[in-house]
């Protein structure tokens, strides 16, 4: 079972609508840890839960991250899944963050 911290990230990621993306930093911020973007990456690299749409999380440059031991096949798979959902990735491998970024509603106080 994932840690409480990781489950918080996964909950945010599950709420990303189809055809939208968030950056690692966006997920960290939405889960209450604005400086922990790298930890979101760690959480996704250890993911075993197929209900978490991991492919909807990209880096702050609007690109699919190639780090963390990602294989070229994994990068291609993420690209394919995003494109099937209607996310446009340009010839330089970038997503227009302004067009496709999901901004979750602010938590209710």
mmCIF file of C-alpha atoms in Angstrom, residues 1 6 10 38 46 59 61 64 68 88 90 98 106:
data_model
loop_
_atom_site.group_PDB
_atom_site.id
_atom_site.type_symbol
_atom_site.label_atom_id
_atom_site.label_comp_id
_atom_site.label_asym_id
_atom_site.label_seq_id
_atom_site.Cartn_x
_atom_site.Cartn_y
_atom_site.Cartn_z
ATOM 1 C CA UNK A 1 0.000 0.000 0.000
ATOM 2 C CA UNK A 6 1.602 9.276 -2.132
ATOM 3 C CA UNK A 10 -2.762 9.902 -6.496
ATOM 4 C CA UNK A 38 10.173 15.713 -7.338
ATOM 5 C CA UNK A 46 6.546 3.412 -7.738
ATOM 6 C CA UNK A 59 7.054 18.339 -16.470
ATOM 7 C CA UNK A 61 8.313 22.668 -19.524
ATOM 8 C CA UNK A 64 6.962 14.203 -21.092
ATOM 9 C CA UNK A 68 13.460 8.233 -13.558
ATOM 10 C CA UNK A 88 -1.946 18.034 -28.725
ATOM 11 C CA UNK A 90 3.793 19.642 -30.987
ATOM 12 C CA UNK A 98 -2.226 27.265 -21.186
ATOM 13 C CA UNK A 106 -9.426 25.656 -4.468
#
